[in-house]
Amino acid sequence: MSPEPLPPVAPDVLAEAVEQLSARLRKKLDAAIEGCAERAARAADGSLDVRFGEDALVTLRPGPSGAVTEAGQAVCTCLLAPRCLHRAAVLGAAPLADAEGEAETGAETGAKGEGAADTDAVPESPEPTTGSPAPTRADAATPGPAPEPSEATPPTPAQVRAATALWEAAAEALAAGVTAGGAVVQAELLRAAHTARLAGLPRAEAAALRVVRGLRAARERGRGQRLGDLAGAFRDLLSGAAPLASGTAGPGLAPARRTYGQGGSLRVYGLCREPVLSATGYGGVATHLVGPDGSRYTISDVRPGGLSRARGAGSASVALGGAVLDHAGLARGGLRIVGATVSPDGRLGAGRGVNATPLRGLDWSEEPAAALFAGPVGEAVAAALDAGAREGDVPEAALLGCDVEVVGAAGEYLVARVAGGGPLLRLRPAHPHPELPHAANLRRIAEHPGLVLRVLGRPDLDRAATLRPLAVGPVPGEPYTLRLPEEWLGRADLGYDRLQGSHFPRAAADSGPLAPVDAVPDPLADVPLWWVRRLLETGVAGGRRAVAEAGRGADATALLAPLRRAGLGGAAQLVEALTAEADRRPRDAFGRLTDASADGYARAWLASAVHLAAAERSLVAASWS
């Protein structure tokens, strides 16, 4: 019999269980966690049992949401319960439940919290994302004006204390690294995250949970886990906690949860739909819309169900004011919404009193959709990167449209040139799952060099000149372009529609074998900033001691010399300061540490990480021009 999966556990429940353990039991926790999931069995009453020998049985009874959200829902029969190792080990082996703040701010997983369907869920992209308001082109309006800096309220004393605790826990976790970042270190982060939640800091809480999940995945050698992702999660957490802890947070660092304001009467037109697939088992669809003034909106439908839910939701009914359209129809149609509720980042809510009636859809060549494909792409990407710098991290980018000419396949991506002598772009699948048609559609397009396409996608702001297409269509007036069915209204959603041979022109059918395509130059790989990235990731993996080792002797020369030769003196100085701080362990005459704090090391690591992010952001922006 295969073991039953453990239910998600609320972060504060796990943190409390670990805190109750004695120092002796804490040392045994990581070993006790191993194998717990394999011993889980379903009891007759529906609860989940994990047995430890003859005398200890841990029973989990999740609440209505399917998650363990209260301490009383996890009990053990041993004499030390509830302060026992068995109970803490089972809770530590279970996945973490999504917090409300994480779901509302668009956490790295992109999943909503446990519970019922939510039409305002955040779609997940392959790389880590956030729920910040998506930047648009200069000529496109946003759903609501951002608050002026003068309108930002300073953090309260409770928020300052919570942020200070979060900074200290994150600094200790960073100094420990993956190798020493076991359940006890993670529990300290979870306890600080819960304090941040109670203080009204949902974004800080979500950042802490991303770090904990990253530590878990790295220690378990999780499939697809990258040290770069965990390093980015640490950078986001530390850079967000530092200004809050100092009491000088600017606008956006301590946001309230997403609120929906009355949008009055709206007309919106479908652009495309995008599958949503979460690492925590949620799936669904996000349909992107545009208003007459160019404002961007989304309607999402995300529920438990994973891949099957993501595939089926593309044709599910739109849960908005009794609308009779499904998401496939809305992506090529429109809605008139009365009593609309709109969040600051453009998500349409399905509140009481909302009514919607269908409208005729627009072709991409008609306004307001046509404005998405006008203007230089470099300016749009630079605006998105600037918005990320102001927010403190790189946001999920707004949709970007452009006309391209296909060059061909180069390794794992498709090469295309922006029309009008623009830059060469890498087109990568918006979602890499093999059972979603993104990659298959791009491979078929790559078989037609010279094909002219209209592409709507999301720029990958972490990679040079990289676009992740969500939909493609023909370019009006071009002879060698797509030939899509009339009912598709001039576009194909790459996550749902499958391009066939009949959708391509025959002009170059007998052009012979495809010539190899040279890889697109990558400025991020051509400059020695990768030395800095490797050092930061080394610190995430091995902790403070690994960074100190990398900065000693010949290793220090090999690390700094390439940076100075390339004119990256600032990066070299920050790296030198980081390695020196990592190796600074002052001791007294008896060999005892006189300063065991990880604060200075965390600040030095964060300075290098922020500098690296800014440098890479500049290189990414230049690659689009």
CSV table of N, CA, C and O in Angstrom, one decimal, residues 196-294:
chain,number,residue,atom,x,y,z
A,196,ALA,N,5.3,38.5,11.7
A,196,ALA,CA,5.1,39.5,10.7
A,196,ALA,C,3.7,39.5,10.2
A,196,ALA,O,3.1,40.6,9.9
A,197,ARG,N,3.1,38.3,10.1
A,197,ARG,CA,1.7,38.3,9.7
A,197,ARG,C,0.8,39.0,10.7
A,197,ARG,O,-0.1,39.8,10.3
A,198,LEU,N,1.0,38.7,12.0
A,198,LEU,CA,0.2,39.4,13.0
A,198,LEU,C,0.4,40.9,13.0
A,198,LEU,O,-0.5,41.6,13.4
A,199,ALA,N,1.6,41.3,12.6
A,199,ALA,CA,1.9,42.8,12.5
A,199,ALA,C,1.4,43.4,11.3
A,199,ALA,O,1.6,44.7,11.1
A,200,GLY,N,0.8,42.7,10.4
A,200,GLY,CA,0.3,43.3,9.1
A,200,GLY,C,1.3,43.4,8.1
A,200,GLY,O,1.3,44.4,7.3
A,201,LEU,N,2.2,42.5,7.9
A,201,LEU,CA,3.3,42.5,6.9
A,201,LEU,C,3.1,41.3,6.1
A,201,LEU,O,4.0,40.4,6.1
A,202,PRO,N,2.1,41.2,5.2
A,202,PRO,CA,1.9,39.9,4.4
A,202,PRO,C,3.0,39.7,3.4
A,202,PRO,O,3.4,38.5,3.2
A,203,ARG,N,3.6,40.7,2.9
A,203,ARG,CA,4.7,40.5,1.9
A,203,ARG,C,5.9,39.9,2.6
A,203,ARG,O,6.6,39.1,2.0
A,204,ALA,N,6.2,40.5,3.7
A,204,ALA,CA,7.4,40.0,4.5
A,204,ALA,C,7.2,38.5,4.9
A,204,ALA,O,8.1,37.7,4.8
A,205,GLU,N,6.0,38.2,5.3
A,205,GLU,CA,5.7,36.8,5.7
A,205,GLU,C,5.8,35.9,4.4
A,205,GLU,O,6.4,34.8,4.5
A,206,ALA,N,5.3,36.3,3.3
A,206,ALA,CA,5.4,35.5,2.1
A,206,ALA,C,6.8,35.3,1.7
A,206,ALA,O,7.2,34.2,1.3
A,207,ALA,N,7.7,36.3,1.8
A,207,ALA,CA,9.1,36.2,1.5
A,207,ALA,C,9.8,35.1,2.4
A,207,ALA,O,10.6,34.3,1.9
A,208,ALA,N,9.4,35.1,3.7
A,208,ALA,CA,10.0,34.2,4.6
A,208,ALA,C,9.6,32.8,4.3
A,208,ALA,O,10.4,31.8,4.3
A,209,LEU,N,8.3,32.6,3.9
A,209,LEU,CA,7.9,31.2,3.5
A,209,LEU,C,8.6,30.7,2.3
A,209,LEU,O,8.8,29.5,2.1
A,210,ARG,N,8.8,31.6,1.3
A,210,ARG,CA,9.6,31.2,0.1
A,210,ARG,C,11.0,30.7,0.5
A,210,ARG,O,11.5,29.8,-0.1
A,211,VAL,N,11.6,31.4,1.4
A,211,VAL,CA,13.0,31.0,1.8
A,211,VAL,C,12.9,29.6,2.5
A,211,VAL,O,13.7,28.7,2.2
A,212,VAL,N,11.9,29.4,3.4
A,212,VAL,CA,11.8,28.1,4.0
A,212,VAL,C,11.5,27.0,3.0
A,212,VAL,O,12.1,25.9,3.1
A,213,ARG,N,10.6,27.2,2.1
A,213,ARG,CA,10.4,26.2,1.1
A,213,ARG,C,11.6,25.9,0.2
A,213,ARG,O,11.9,24.8,-0.1
A,214,GLY,N,12.4,27.0,-0.1
A,214,GLY,CA,13.6,26.8,-0.8
A,214,GLY,C,14.6,26.0,-0.1
A,214,GLY,O,15.3,25.1,-0.6
A,215,LEU,N,14.8,26.3,1.3
A,215,LEU,CA,15.7,25.5,2.1
A,215,LEU,C,15.3,24.0,2.1
A,215,LEU,O,16.1,23.1,2.0
A,216,ARG,N,14.0,23.8,2.2
A,216,ARG,CA,13.5,22.4,2.3
A,216,ARG,C,13.8,21.7,1.0
A,216,ARG,O,14.3,20.6,0.9
A,217,ALA,N,13.5,22.3,-0.1
A,217,ALA,CA,13.7,21.7,-1.4
A,217,ALA,C,15.2,21.5,-1.7
A,217,ALA,O,15.6,20.4,-2.3
A,218,ALA,N,16.0,22.4,-1.3
A,218,ALA,CA,17.5,22.2,-1.5
A,218,ALA,C,18.0,21.1,-0.6
A,218,ALA,O,18.9,20.3,-1.1
A,219,ARG,N,17.6,21.0,0.6
A,219,ARG,CA,18.0,19.9,1.5
A,219,ARG,C,17.5,18.5,1.0
A,219,ARG,O,18.2,17.5,1.2
A,220,GLU,N,16.4,18.5,0.4
A,220,GLU,CA,15.8,17.3,-0.1
A,220,GLU,C,16.2,17.0,-1.6
A,220,GLU,O,15.8,16.1,-2.2
A,221,ARG,N,17.1,18.0,-2.1
A,221,ARG,CA,17.6,17.9,-3.5
A,221,ARG,C,16.3,17.8,-4.4
A,221,ARG,O,16.2,16.9,-5.3
A,222,GLY,N,15.4,18.7,-4.2
A,222,GLY,CA,14.2,18.7,-4.9
A,222,GLY,C,14.4,18.9,-6.4
A,222,GLY,O,15.3,19.6,-6.9
A,223,ARG,N,13.6,18.3,-7.2
A,223,ARG,CA,13.7,18.3,-8.6
A,223,ARG,C,13.4,19.8,-9.1
A,223,ARG,O,12.4,20.4,-8.7
A,224,GLY,N,14.3,20.3,-9.9
A,224,GLY,CA,14.1,21.6,-10.4
A,224,GLY,C,14.5,22.8,-9.5
A,224,GLY,O,14.5,23.9,-9.9
A,225,GLN,N,15.0,22.4,-8.3
A,225,GLN,CA,15.4,23.5,-7.4
A,225,GLN,C,16.7,24.0,-7.8
A,225,GLN,O,17.7,23.3,-8.0
A,226,ARG,N,16.8,25.4,-7.8
A,226,ARG,CA,18.1,26.0,-8.2
A,226,ARG,C,18.5,26.9,-7.0
A,226,ARG,O,17.7,27.6,-6.4
A,227,LEU,N,19.9,26.9,-6.8
A,227,LEU,CA,20.4,27.7,-5.8
A,227,LEU,C,20.2,29.2,-6.1
A,227,LEU,O,20.0,30.0,-5.2
A,228,GLY,N,20.1,29.5,-7.4
A,228,GLY,CA,19.9,30.9,-7.7
A,228,GLY,C,18.5,31.4,-7.3
A,228,GLY,O,18.3,32.5,-6.9
A,229,ASP,N,17.5,30.5,-7.3
A,229,ASP,CA,16.2,30.8,-6.8
A,229,ASP,C,16.2,31.1,-5.3
A,229,ASP,O,15.6,32.0,-4.8
A,230,LEU,N,16.9,30.2,-4.6
A,230,LEU,CA,17.0,30.4,-3.1
A,230,LEU,C,17.8,31.7,-2.8
A,230,LEU,O,17.4,32.4,-1.8
A,231,ALA,N,18.8,31.9,-3.5
A,231,ALA,CA,19.6,33.2,-3.3
A,231,ALA,C,18.7,34.4,-3.5
A,231,ALA,O,18.7,35.4,-2.8
A,232,GLY,N,17.9,34.4,-4.6
A,232,GLY,CA,17.0,35.5,-4.9
A,232,GLY,C,15.9,35.6,-3.8
A,232,GLY,O,15.5,36.7,-3.4
A,233,ALA,N,15.5,34.5,-3.2
A,233,ALA,CA,14.5,34.5,-2.1
A,233,ALA,C,15.1,35.2,-0.9
A,233,ALA,O,14.5,36.0,-0.2
A,234,PHE,N,16.4,34.8,-0.6
A,234,PHE,CA,17.1,35.4,0.6
A,234,PHE,C,17.2,37.0,0.3
A,234,PHE,O,17.0,37.8,1.2
A,235,ARG,N,17.6,37.3,-0.9
A,235,ARG,CA,17.8,38.7,-1.2
A,235,ARG,C,16.5,39.5,-1.0
A,235,ARG,O,16.4,40.6,-0.4
A,236,ASP,N,15.4,39.0,-1.5
A,236,ASP,CA,14.1,39.6,-1.4
A,236,ASP,C,13.7,39.8,0.1
A,236,ASP,O,13.2,40.8,0.5
A,237,LEU,N,13.9,38.7,0.9
A,237,LEU,CA,13.5,38.7,2.3
A,237,LEU,C,14.4,39.8,3.0
A,237,LEU,O,13.8,40.6,3.8
A,238,LEU,N,15.7,39.7,2.9
A,238,LEU,CA,16.5,40.7,3.6
A,238,LEU,C,16.3,42.1,3.2
A,238,LEU,O,16.3,43.0,4.0
A,239,SER,N,16.2,42.3,1.8
A,239,SER,CA,16.1,43.7,1.4
A,239,SER,C,14.7,44.3,1.8
A,239,SER,O,14.6,45.5,1.9
A,240,GLY,N,13.7,43.4,2.0
A,240,GLY,CA,12.4,43.9,2.4
A,240,GLY,C,12.4,44.2,3.9
A,240,GLY,O,11.8,45.1,4.4
A,241,ALA,N,13.1,43.3,4.7
A,241,ALA,CA,13.1,43.4,6.1
A,241,ALA,C,13.9,44.6,6.6
A,241,ALA,O,13.6,45.2,7.7
A,242,ALA,N,15.1,44.8,5.9
A,242,ALA,CA,16.0,45.8,6.4
A,242,ALA,C,15.4,47.2,6.6
A,242,ALA,O,15.5,47.8,7.7
A,243,PRO,N,14.7,47.8,5.6
A,243,PRO,CA,14.2,49.1,5.8
A,243,PRO,C,13.0,49.1,6.8
A,243,PRO,O,12.8,50.1,7.5
A,244,LEU,N,12.2,48.0,6.8
A,244,LEU,CA,11.2,48.0,7.8
A,244,LEU,C,11.7,48.0,9.3
A,244,LEU,O,11.2,48.6,10.2
A,245,ALA,N,12.8,47.2,9.4
A,245,ALA,CA,13.4,47.1,10.8
A,245,ALA,C,14.0,48.4,11.2
A,245,ALA,O,14.1,48.7,12.4
A,246,SER,N,14.5,49.2,10.2
A,246,SER,CA,15.1,50.5,10.6
A,246,SER,C,14.0,51.6,10.8
A,246,SER,O,14.3,52.7,11.2
A,247,GLY,N,12.7,51.3,10.4
A,247,GLY,CA,11.7,52.2,10.6
A,247,GLY,C,11.6,53.2,9.5
A,247,GLY,O,10.9,54.2,9.6
A,248,THR,N,12.3,53.0,8.4
A,248,THR,CA,12.3,54.0,7.3
A,248,THR,C,11.8,53.4,6.0
A,248,THR,O,12.2,53.8,4.9
A,249,ALA,N,10.9,52.4,6.1
A,249,ALA,CA,10.3,51.8,4.9
A,249,ALA,C,9.6,52.8,4.0
A,249,ALA,O,8.9,53.7,4.5
A,250,GLY,N,9.8,52.7,2.7
A,250,GLY,CA,9.2,53.5,1.7
A,250,GLY,C,7.9,52.9,1.3
A,250,GLY,O,7.4,51.9,1.8
A,251,PRO,N,7.2,53.5,0.3
A,251,PRO,CA,5.9,53.0,-0.2
A,251,PRO,C,6.1,51.6,-0.8
A,251,PRO,O,7.0,51.3,-1.4
A,252,GLY,N,5.1,50.8,-0.5
A,252,GLY,CA,5.1,49.4,-1.1
A,252,GLY,C,5.8,48.4,-0.3
A,252,GLY,O,5.6,47.2,-0.6
A,253,LEU,N,6.6,48.8,0.7
A,253,LEU,CA,7.3,47.8,1.5
A,253,LEU,C,6.4,47.2,2.6
A,253,LEU,O,6.7,46.1,3.1
A,254,ALA,N,5.4,47.9,3.0
A,254,ALA,CA,4.5,47.3,4.0
A,254,ALA,C,3.1,47.5,3.6
A,254,ALA,O,2.3,48.2,4.1
A,255,PRO,N,2.7,46.8,2.5
A,255,PRO,CA,1.4,47.0,1.9
A,255,PRO,C,0.3,46.3,2.6
A,255,PRO,O,0.5,45.3,3.3
A,256,ALA,N,-0.9,46.8,2.5
A,256,ALA,CA,-2.0,46.1,3.0
A,256,ALA,C,-2.4,45.0,2.0
A,256,ALA,O,-1.9,44.9,0.9
A,257,ARG,N,-3.2,44.1,2.5
A,257,ARG,CA,-3.7,43.0,1.6
A,257,ARG,C,-4.4,43.6,0.4
A,257,ARG,O,-5.0,44.7,0.5
A,258,ARG,N,-4.6,42.8,-0.6
A,258,ARG,CA,-5.2,43.3,-1.8
A,258,ARG,C,-6.6,43.7,-1.5
A,258,ARG,O,-7.4,42.9,-1.0
A,259,THR,N,-7.0,44.9,-1.8
A,259,THR,CA,-8.4,45.4,-1.6
A,259,THR,C,-9.0,45.7,-3.0
A,259,THR,O,-8.3,46.0,-4.0
A,260,TYR,N,-10.3,45.5,-3.1
A,260,TYR,CA,-11.0,45.7,-4.3
A,260,TYR,C,-11.8,47.0,-4.2
A,260,TYR,O,-12.7,47.1,-3.3
A,261,GLY,N,-11.6,47.9,-5.1
A,261,GLY,CA,-12.4,49.1,-5.2
A,261,GLY,C,-13.5,49.0,-6.3
A,261,GLY,O,-13.3,48.2,-7.2
A,262,GLN,N,-14.5,49.8,-6.2
A,262,GLN,CA,-15.5,49.8,-7.2
A,262,GLN,C,-15.0,50.5,-8.5
A,262,GLN,O,-14.4,51.6,-8.5
A,263,GLY,N,-15.1,49.7,-9.6
A,263,GLY,CA,-14.6,50.2,-10.9
A,263,GLY,C,-15.7,50.7,-11.7
A,263,GLY,O,-15.5,51.1,-12.9
A,264,GLY,N,-16.9,50.8,-11.2
A,264,GLY,CA,-18.0,51.3,-12.0
A,264,GLY,C,-18.4,50.4,-13.1
A,264,GLY,O,-18.4,49.1,-13.0
A,265,SER,N,-18.7,50.9,-14.3
A,265,SER,CA,-19.0,50.2,-15.5
A,265,SER,C,-17.7,50.1,-16.3
A,265,SER,O,-17.1,51.1,-16.6
A,266,LEU,N,-17.4,48.9,-16.7
A,266,LEU,CA,-16.2,48.6,-17.5
A,266,LEU,C,-16.5,47.9,-18.8
A,266,LEU,O,-17.4,47.0,-18.8
A,267,ARG,N,-15.7,48.1,-19.8
A,267,ARG,CA,-15.7,47.3,-21.0
A,267,ARG,C,-14.3,46.7,-21.1
A,267,ARG,O,-13.3,47.5,-21.1
A,268,VAL,N,-14.2,45.4,-21.2
A,268,VAL,CA,-12.9,44.7,-21.3
A,268,VAL,C,-13.0,43.8,-22.5
A,268,VAL,O,-14.0,43.2,-22.8
A,269,TYR,N,-11.8,43.6,-23.1
A,269,TYR,CA,-11.7,42.7,-24.3
A,269,TYR,C,-10.6,41.7,-24.1
A,269,TYR,O,-9.5,42.1,-23.6
A,270,GLY,N,-10.8,40.5,-24.5
A,270,GLY,CA,-9.9,39.4,-24.3
A,270,GLY,C,-8.6,39.6,-25.1
A,270,GLY,O,-8.7,40.0,-26.3
A,271,LEU,N,-7.5,39.3,-24.6
A,271,LEU,CA,-6.2,39.2,-25.3
A,271,LEU,C,-5.7,37.8,-25.4
A,271,LEU,O,-5.3,37.4,-26.5
A,272,CYS,N,-5.7,37.0,-24.4
A,272,CYS,CA,-5.2,35.6,-24.4
A,272,CYS,C,-5.5,35.0,-23.1
A,272,CYS,O,-5.9,35.7,-22.1
A,273,ARG,N,-5.3,33.7,-23.0
A,273,ARG,CA,-5.4,33.0,-21.7
A,273,ARG,C,-4.1,32.2,-21.5
A,273,ARG,O,-3.4,31.9,-22.4
A,274,GLU,N,-3.9,32.0,-20.2
A,274,GLU,CA,-2.6,31.4,-19.8
A,274,GLU,C,-2.9,30.3,-18.7
A,274,GLU,O,-3.5,30.6,-17.7
A,275,PRO,N,-2.3,29.1,-18.9
A,275,PRO,CA,-2.5,28.1,-17.8
A,275,PRO,C,-1.8,28.5,-16.6
A,275,PRO,O,-0.7,29.1,-16.6
A,276,VAL,N,-2.3,28.1,-15.4
A,276,VAL,CA,-1.7,28.4,-14.1
A,276,VAL,C,-1.5,27.0,-13.5
A,276,VAL,O,-2.4,26.2,-13.4
A,277,LEU,N,-0.2,26.7,-13.1
A,277,LEU,CA,0.1,25.4,-12.5
A,277,LEU,C,1.0,25.7,-11.4
A,277,LEU,O,2.1,26.2,-11.5
A,278,SER,N,0.6,25.4,-10.2
A,278,SER,CA,1.3,25.7,-9.0
A,278,SER,C,2.1,24.5,-8.5
A,278,SER,O,1.7,23.3,-8.6
A,279,ALA,N,3.2,24.7,-7.8
A,279,ALA,CA,4.0,23.7,-7.2
A,279,ALA,C,3.3,23.0,-6.0
A,279,ALA,O,3.7,21.9,-5.6
A,280,THR,N,2.3,23.6,-5.5
A,280,THR,CA,1.5,23.1,-4.3
A,280,THR,C,0.2,22.4,-4.7
A,280,THR,O,-0.6,22.2,-3.9
A,281,GLY,N,0.1,22.1,-6.0
A,281,GLY,CA,-1.1,21.3,-6.4
A,281,GLY,C,-2.3,22.0,-6.9
A,281,GLY,O,-3.3,21.5,-7.1
A,282,TYR,N,-2.1,23.3,-7.2
A,282,TYR,CA,-3.2,24.1,-7.7
A,282,TYR,C,-3.1,24.3,-9.2
A,282,TYR,O,-2.0,24.4,-9.7
A,283,GLY,N,-4.2,24.4,-9.9
A,283,GLY,CA,-4.2,24.6,-11.3
A,283,GLY,C,-5.4,25.4,-11.7
A,283,GLY,O,-6.4,25.5,-11.0
A,284,GLY,N,-5.2,26.0,-12.9
A,284,GLY,CA,-6.3,26.8,-13.4
A,284,GLY,C,-5.9,27.7,-14.6
A,284,GLY,O,-5.0,27.3,-15.3
A,285,VAL,N,-6.6,28.8,-14.8
A,285,VAL,CA,-6.3,29.6,-15.9
A,285,VAL,C,-6.4,31.1,-15.5
A,285,VAL,O,-7.1,31.5,-14.6
A,286,ALA,N,-5.7,31.9,-16.2
A,286,ALA,CA,-5.7,33.4,-16.1
A,286,ALA,C,-6.0,33.9,-17.5
A,286,ALA,O,-5.2,33.7,-18.4
A,287,THR,N,-7.1,34.7,-17.6
A,287,THR,CA,-7.4,35.3,-18.9
A,287,THR,C,-7.0,36.8,-18.8
A,287,THR,O,-7.5,37.5,-17.9
A,288,HIS,N,-6.2,37.2,-19.8
A,288,HIS,CA,-5.8,38.6,-19.8
A,288,HIS,C,-6.7,39.5,-20.7
A,288,HIS,O,-7.1,39.1,-21.8
A,289,LEU,N,-7.0,40.7,-20.2
A,289,LEU,CA,-8.0,41.6,-20.8
A,289,LEU,C,-7.4,43.0,-20.9
A,289,LEU,O,-6.4,43.3,-20.2
A,290,VAL,N,-8.0,43.8,-21.8
A,290,VAL,CA,-7.6,45.1,-22.0
A,290,VAL,C,-8.8,46.0,-22.0
A,290,VAL,O,-9.9,45.6,-22.6
A,291,GLY,N,-8.8,47.2,-21.4
A,291,GLY,CA,-9.9,48.2,-21.5
A,291,GLY,C,-9.7,49.1,-22.6
A,291,GLY,O,-8.6,49.2,-23.3
A,292,PRO,N,-10.7,49.9,-22.9
A,292,PRO,CA,-10.7,50.9,-24.0
A,292,PRO,C,-9.5,51.9,-23.9
A,292,PRO,O,-9.0,52.4,-24.9
A,293,ASP,N,-9.1,52.2,-22.7
A,293,ASP,CA,-8.0,53.2,-22.5
A,293,ASP,C,-6.7,52.5,-22.4
A,293,ASP,O,-5.7,53.1,-22.1
A,294,GLY,N,-6.6,51.2,-22.6
A,294,GLY,CA,-5.3,50.5,-22.5
A,294,GLY,C,-5.0,49.8,-21.2
A,294,GLY,O,-4.0,49.2,-21.0
